[in-house]
Coordinates of C-alpha atoms in Angstrom, one line a residue:
M1 CA 0.3 0.1 0.0
L2 CA 1.3 3.6 -0.8
Y3 CA 2.1 5.8 2.1
A4 CA -0.2 8.4 0.9
D5 CA -3.0 5.7 1.5
K6 CA -1.9 3.9 4.4
Y7 CA -1.5 7.2 6.2
R8 CA -4.7 8.7 5.3
P9 CA -7.0 9.9 8.3
K10 CA -10.0 8.0 8.2
A11 CA -12.1 10.3 10.8
L12 CA -12.8 13.9 11.0
E13 CA -10.7 14.5 14.2
D14 CA -7.5 12.6 13.4
F15 CA -6.9 15.6 10.8
D16 CA -3.9 17.6 11.9
L17 CA -3.2 20.0 8.6
H18 CA -7.1 20.9 8.2
S19 CA -7.9 20.5 11.6
D20 CA -10.7 24.0 11.6
I21 CA -12.2 22.6 8.1
S22 CA -12.8 19.0 10.0
C23 CA -14.2 20.4 13.2
N24 CA -16.6 22.6 11.3
L25 CA -17.8 19.9 9.3
A26 CA -18.2 17.8 12.4
K27 CA -20.4 20.3 13.9
L28 CA -22.4 20.2 11.0
I29 CA -22.9 16.3 11.0
S30 CA -23.8 16.5 14.9
Q31 CA -26.4 18.9 14.3
N32 CA -27.7 16.7 11.4
D33 CA -27.3 19.7 9.0
C34 CA -25.8 18.1 5.6
P35 CA -26.2 20.4 2.9
H36 CA -24.6 20.1 -0.8
A37 CA -21.1 20.8 -0.4
L38 CA -18.0 22.0 -2.8
F39 CA -14.7 21.4 -1.9
Y40 CA -12.0 22.9 -3.9
G41 CA -8.4 23.7 -3.7
P42 CA -5.2 22.7 -5.5
P43 CA -4.2 18.8 -6.5
G44 CA -3.3 17.2 -3.5
A45 CA -4.4 19.3 -0.7
G46 CA -6.6 16.7 1.4
K47 CA -10.0 17.4 -0.6
K48 CA -11.1 13.7 -1.0
T49 CA -9.5 12.8 2.4
L50 CA -12.0 15.2 3.5
I51 CA -14.8 14.0 1.7
L52 CA -14.1 10.4 2.8
A53 CA -14.1 11.1 6.1
L54 CA -17.5 13.4 5.9
L55 CA -18.8 10.3 4.5
R56 CA -17.7 8.2 7.6
E57 CA -18.9 10.9 9.8
V58 CA -22.1 10.8 8.3
Y59 CA -22.6 6.8 7.7
G60 CA -20.3 5.0 9.8
P61 CA -17.5 2.6 8.6
G62 CA -20.0 1.0 5.9
V63 CA -18.9 3.4 3.3
E64 CA -15.6 1.6 3.4
K65 CA -17.4 -1.3 1.9
L66 CA -16.8 -0.7 -2.0
K67 CA -17.8 -1.7 -5.0
V68 CA -16.4 -0.8 -8.8
E69 CA -18.8 -1.1 -11.4
C70 CA -18.5 -0.4 -15.4
K71 CA -22.1 -0.2 -16.1
P72 CA -23.5 0.6 -19.3
W73 CA -26.5 3.0 -19.5
K74 CA -29.5 3.6 -22.1
I75 CA -30.5 6.9 -21.8
E76 CA -33.8 7.9 -24.0
L77 CA -33.9 11.1 -25.5
P78 CA -36.4 12.8 -27.4
T79 CA -35.1 11.9 -30.9
R80 CA -32.2 8.7 -30.2
T81 CA -31.2 6.6 -27.4
L82 CA -27.6 7.5 -25.8
E83 CA -25.6 4.5 -24.9
V84 CA -22.6 5.5 -22.3
E85 CA -20.5 3.9 -19.8
F86 CA -18.6 4.7 -17.6
T87 CA -17.2 3.6 -14.4
T88 CA -18.6 4.2 -10.5
L89 CA -17.3 3.5 -7.3
A90 CA -20.0 2.9 -4.7
S91 CA -20.8 1.8 -1.6
A92 CA -24.4 1.4 0.1
Y93 CA -24.6 4.9 0.9
H94 CA -22.8 6.6 -1.6
V95 CA -22.0 6.8 -5.7
E96 CA -18.5 8.5 -6.8
L97 CA -17.8 8.9 -10.5
N98 CA -16.4 11.5 -13.0
P99 CA -18.8 12.9 -15.4
S100 CA -16.1 14.7 -17.7
D101 CA -15.0 11.3 -18.6
V102 CA -17.9 10.6 -21.2
G103 CA -17.4 14.1 -22.7
N104 CA -19.9 16.4 -24.0
N105 CA -22.9 13.6 -22.8
D106 CA -22.0 14.4 -19.2
R107 CA -25.1 16.4 -18.6
Y108 CA -27.2 13.2 -19.3
V109 CA -25.4 11.0 -17.1
V110 CA -25.8 13.4 -14.3
Q111 CA -29.6 13.2 -14.7
E112 CA -29.4 9.6 -15.0
I113 CA -27.5 8.7 -11.8
I114 CA -29.3 11.1 -9.5
Q115 CA -32.6 10.4 -10.5
E116 CA -31.5 6.4 -10.2
M117 CA -30.0 7.3 -6.6
A118 CA -33.4 9.0 -6.1
K119 CA -35.5 5.8 -6.0
N120 CA -33.1 3.7 -3.5
R121 CA -33.0 5.1 -0.2
P122 CA -30.1 3.8 2.4
V123 CA -31.2 1.6 5.1
G124 CA -29.9 1.3 8.3
V125 CA -29.2 4.7 9.3
S126 CA -31.2 7.6 11.1
S127 CA -34.6 9.1 10.0
E128 CA -32.5 12.7 9.6
R129 CA -29.8 10.9 6.9
M130 CA -32.3 8.9 4.9
F131 CA -30.4 10.3 1.6
K132 CA -27.6 8.9 -0.3
M133 CA -24.5 10.8 -0.9
L134 CA -23.4 11.7 -4.6
I135 CA -19.4 12.3 -4.8
L136 CA -18.7 14.4 -8.4
N137 CA -14.7 14.8 -9.4
E138 CA -13.1 17.3 -11.3
V139 CA -16.5 19.3 -12.1
D140 CA -14.9 22.3 -13.1
R141 CA -14.0 20.2 -16.4
M142 CA -18.0 19.3 -16.6
S143 CA -19.7 21.3 -19.9
K144 CA -21.6 24.4 -19.1
E145 CA -24.7 22.2 -20.2
A146 CA -24.1 19.6 -17.8
Q147 CA -23.4 22.3 -14.8
H148 CA -26.9 24.0 -15.6
S149 CA -28.4 20.6 -15.7
L150 CA -26.9 19.8 -12.4
R151 CA -28.2 23.0 -10.9
R152 CA -31.9 22.0 -11.9
T153 CA -31.5 18.5 -10.6
M154 CA -30.1 19.6 -7.1
E155 CA -33.2 21.4 -6.6
K156 CA -35.5 18.6 -7.4
Y157 CA -33.8 15.8 -5.6
S158 CA -32.4 17.5 -2.6
A159 CA -34.5 15.7 -0.3
A160 CA -33.4 12.0 -1.7
C161 CA -29.3 12.8 -2.3
R162 CA -26.8 15.2 -1.3
I163 CA -24.4 16.2 -4.0
V164 CA -20.5 16.3 -2.8
L165 CA -18.4 18.2 -5.5
C166 CA -14.9 18.5 -6.1
C167 CA -12.7 20.8 -8.3
S168 CA -9.2 22.4 -8.6
N169 CA -10.5 25.6 -10.1
V170 CA -13.8 27.0 -8.7
S171 CA -14.0 29.9 -11.2
K172 CA -15.0 27.2 -13.7
V173 CA -18.0 26.1 -11.9
I174 CA -20.7 28.3 -12.6
E175 CA -22.1 30.8 -9.9
P176 CA -25.8 29.2 -9.5
V177 CA -24.3 25.8 -8.8
R178 CA -22.1 27.1 -6.1
S179 CA -24.7 29.4 -4.4
R180 CA -26.4 26.1 -3.8
C181 CA -23.3 24.3 -1.8
L182 CA -21.4 24.8 1.1
C183 CA -18.3 26.2 -0.5
V184 CA -15.0 24.7 1.6
R185 CA -11.9 26.0 0.3
V186 CA -8.8 23.5 1.3
H187 CA -5.6 25.4 1.0
A188 CA -2.2 23.8 0.4
P189 CA -0.3 22.9 3.0
T190 CA 2.8 24.9 3.4
H191 CA 6.5 23.6 3.2
P192 CA 7.1 23.2 7.1
Q193 CA 3.4 21.2 7.4
I194 CA 4.9 18.8 4.5
E195 CA 7.9 18.6 5.9
A196 CA 6.5 17.6 9.6
R197 CA 4.0 15.0 7.9
L198 CA 7.5 13.6 6.4
R199 CA 9.0 13.2 9.5
A200 CA 5.7 11.6 11.4
V201 CA 5.6 9.1 8.1
A202 CA 9.3 8.1 8.6
A203 CA 9.2 8.2 12.7
A204 CA 6.0 5.7 11.9
E205 CA 7.9 3.3 9.4
G206 CA 11.2 3.5 12.1
W207 CA 13.5 5.6 9.4
A208 CA 15.7 8.2 10.3
L209 CA 14.8 10.9 7.7
P210 CA 17.4 13.5 7.6
A211 CA 16.2 17.2 7.6
Q212 CA 17.6 18.4 4.4
L213 CA 16.1 15.6 2.4
A214 CA 12.9 16.5 4.0
A215 CA 13.4 20.0 2.9
R216 CA 14.1 19.4 -0.4
I217 CA 11.5 16.7 -0.9
A218 CA 9.2 19.5 0.5
Q219 CA 10.6 21.9 -1.8
A220 CA 9.8 19.6 -5.0
S221 CA 6.5 18.7 -4.2
D222 CA 5.2 22.2 -5.0
R223 CA 2.9 22.0 -2.3
N224 CA 1.6 18.7 -2.9
L225 CA 1.0 16.2 0.3
R226 CA 0.5 13.5 -2.0
R227 CA 3.1 13.9 -4.4
A228 CA 5.7 14.8 -1.4
L229 CA 4.6 11.2 0.2
L230 CA 5.2 9.7 -3.4
A231 CA 8.8 11.1 -3.5
L232 CA 9.4 9.9 -0.2
E233 CA 8.7 6.2 -1.1
A234 CA 10.9 7.0 -4.6
C235 CA 13.9 7.8 -2.4
K236 CA 13.7 5.2 -0.1
A237 CA 13.4 2.2 -3.2
Q238 CA 16.1 4.4 -4.8
Q239 CA 18.7 4.6 -1.7
F240 CA 18.0 3.5 1.7
P241 CA 19.2 4.3 4.3
F242 CA 18.5 8.0 3.7
Q243 CA 21.7 10.5 3.0
E244 CA 22.0 14.0 3.7
G245 CA 22.7 14.9 -0.4
Q246 CA 20.5 12.6 -1.6
A247 CA 19.0 13.7 -4.7
V248 CA 14.8 13.7 -5.4
A249 CA 14.2 12.1 -8.0
A250 CA 11.6 13.6 -10.7
A251 CA 8.3 12.0 -12.1
D252 CA 8.8 10.6 -15.5
W253 CA 6.0 12.8 -16.9
E254 CA 7.9 15.7 -15.7
L255 CA 11.2 14.6 -17.2
Y256 CA 9.4 13.8 -20.5
I257 CA 7.7 17.4 -21.0
Q258 CA 11.3 18.6 -20.2
E259 CA 12.5 16.6 -23.0
I260 CA 9.6 18.0 -25.0
A261 CA 10.4 21.5 -24.3
A262 CA 14.3 21.4 -25.8
E263 CA 13.3 19.7 -28.5
I264 CA 10.6 22.3 -29.0
R265 CA 13.5 25.3 -28.3
A266 CA 15.7 23.2 -30.8
E267 CA 13.8 23.2 -34.0
Q268 CA 10.9 25.0 -35.4
S269 CA 9.8 23.2 -38.5
P270 CA 6.5 20.8 -39.2
R271 CA 8.6 17.5 -38.8
R272 CA 9.5 18.7 -35.3
L273 CA 5.9 19.7 -34.8
H274 CA 4.8 16.0 -35.7
T275 CA 7.4 14.3 -33.5
V276 CA 5.9 16.7 -30.6
R277 CA 2.6 15.6 -31.5
G278 CA 3.5 11.8 -30.6
K279 CA 4.9 12.6 -27.7
V280 CA 2.0 14.4 -26.5
Y281 CA -0.2 11.6 -27.1
E282 CA 1.7 9.2 -25.3
L283 CA 1.3 11.5 -22.2
L284 CA -2.3 11.8 -22.6
V285 CA -2.8 7.9 -23.3
N286 CA -0.7 7.4 -19.8
C287 CA -3.8 9.5 -18.2
I288 CA -1.4 12.9 -17.4
P289 CA -4.6 15.6 -17.7
P290 CA -4.2 17.6 -20.6
E291 CA -4.7 21.1 -18.7
I292 CA -1.4 19.7 -16.5
I293 CA 0.7 19.0 -20.0
M294 CA -0.3 22.4 -21.0
R295 CA 0.7 24.3 -17.9
R296 CA 3.9 22.4 -17.5
L297 CA 5.1 22.6 -20.8
A298 CA 4.4 26.5 -21.0
L299 CA 6.8 26.5 -17.9
E300 CA 9.4 24.9 -19.6
L301 CA 8.9 26.7 -22.8
M302 CA 9.5 29.9 -20.7
Q303 CA 12.0 29.3 -18.6
K304 CA 15.0 30.6 -21.0
L305 CA 12.9 32.9 -23.0
D306 CA 13.4 36.9 -23.3
D307 CA 10.9 38.6 -20.8
E308 CA 8.9 40.1 -23.9
L309 CA 8.8 36.6 -25.3
R310 CA 7.7 35.1 -22.2
Q311 CA 4.9 37.6 -21.5
S312 CA 3.3 36.5 -25.0
V313 CA 4.2 32.6 -24.3
A314 CA 2.0 33.2 -21.3
E315 CA -0.8 34.7 -23.0
Q316 CA -1.1 32.1 -25.4
A317 CA -0.7 29.6 -23.2
A318 CA -3.7 30.8 -21.1
F319 CA -6.1 31.4 -24.6
F320 CA -5.2 27.6 -25.7
E321 CA -5.8 26.2 -22.1
H322 CA -9.5 28.1 -22.4
R323 CA -10.0 26.7 -25.7
L324 CA -8.8 23.3 -24.4
Q325 CA -11.8 23.3 -21.5
E326 CA -14.4 24.5 -24.3
G327 CA -13.5 21.6 -26.8
S328 CA -13.6 17.9 -27.0
K329 CA -9.8 17.3 -28.6
A330 CA -7.1 17.9 -26.4
I331 CA -4.5 17.0 -28.9
F332 CA -5.4 20.0 -31.1
H333 CA -5.5 22.8 -28.5
I334 CA -2.1 21.5 -27.1
E335 CA -0.5 21.0 -30.7
A336 CA -2.0 24.6 -31.6
F337 CA 0.0 26.0 -28.7
V338 CA 3.2 24.4 -29.7
A339 CA 2.9 25.3 -33.4
R340 CA 2.4 29.1 -32.3
F341 CA 5.1 28.9 -29.9
M342 CA 7.3 27.5 -32.6
A343 CA 6.2 30.7 -34.6
D344 CA 6.8 33.1 -32.7
Y345 CA 10.2 31.9 -31.0
K346 CA 11.6 31.2 -34.7
N347 CA 10.4 35.1 -35.8
F348 CA 12.3 36.5 -32.3
L349 CA 15.3 34.2 -33.3
L350 CA 15.3 35.9 -37.0
A351 CA 14.6 39.2 -35.7
A352 CA 17.7 38.8 -33.0
M353 CA 20.1 37.7 -36.0
A354 CA 19.2 40.5 -38.3

């Protein structure tokens, strides 16, 4: 078992990093007040951990008896029958899914799932909690039509189910949905907090973790606790016992993006663009989110640029990231960003030589 899962807090009272949030959630549950909720914050901050602890506080340990279902759905539309298949993680009390996995059909999936949940009430719970919970991940990647559909469905079935939303960018969630939820901001842990957590894990495992190595892991994690714990595990596999000057290995996909950025700066041609397209495809096939690829690639490209060109690249990256959210084919928008950068960079080099 990974350390990120092994040392994940199970109950609200076990939280050290977000103790204020967990205490407020426990007070709500004790007063039998469980509204729709929206948890937002950067990756690795602890959103899913808080949601799972909230489920356990409401329903007890029964929520840990999970089953994974890959279920086909037939949704009757006015003009056709829509067939979609997606994976859900469910217990007797809740269902967890990612609506953005089905692309532009996400609005039909949300309606169908909530209607199905409303027909079945959980058993073995108090009368104040006779509702199921639906956990929707990556809500900021849902289409605007799906979010408007979610707003109407939240109102219609509020007595039968509670909806818990999870996202990284709350600005991409429409205001009508946000206004109907209890918004909980889960901030990223600071570097000292990550170092303290790493030392706690090392002490639980019976290791001696050098302070300098813990500081370097925290610095390389970009305030992502999950990433820091995975890096700690990678350092142990690489060299144990730990050394003060031990290097912190970067993730393979990050090294791959650095290689792509170096190739783009080295040559700007249709042939190189075709090569880059194939490598971006490899990242997408290995489940690296396209937004992460776009952001990391832009940062790598801007490292060795003139200030004037750096501003232009940042503007183009923001433009194509917005297009990425609105479109359905991520490779098109990432490739368009790379082509735009190649053209601008080549013109900049020619002007500098002239």
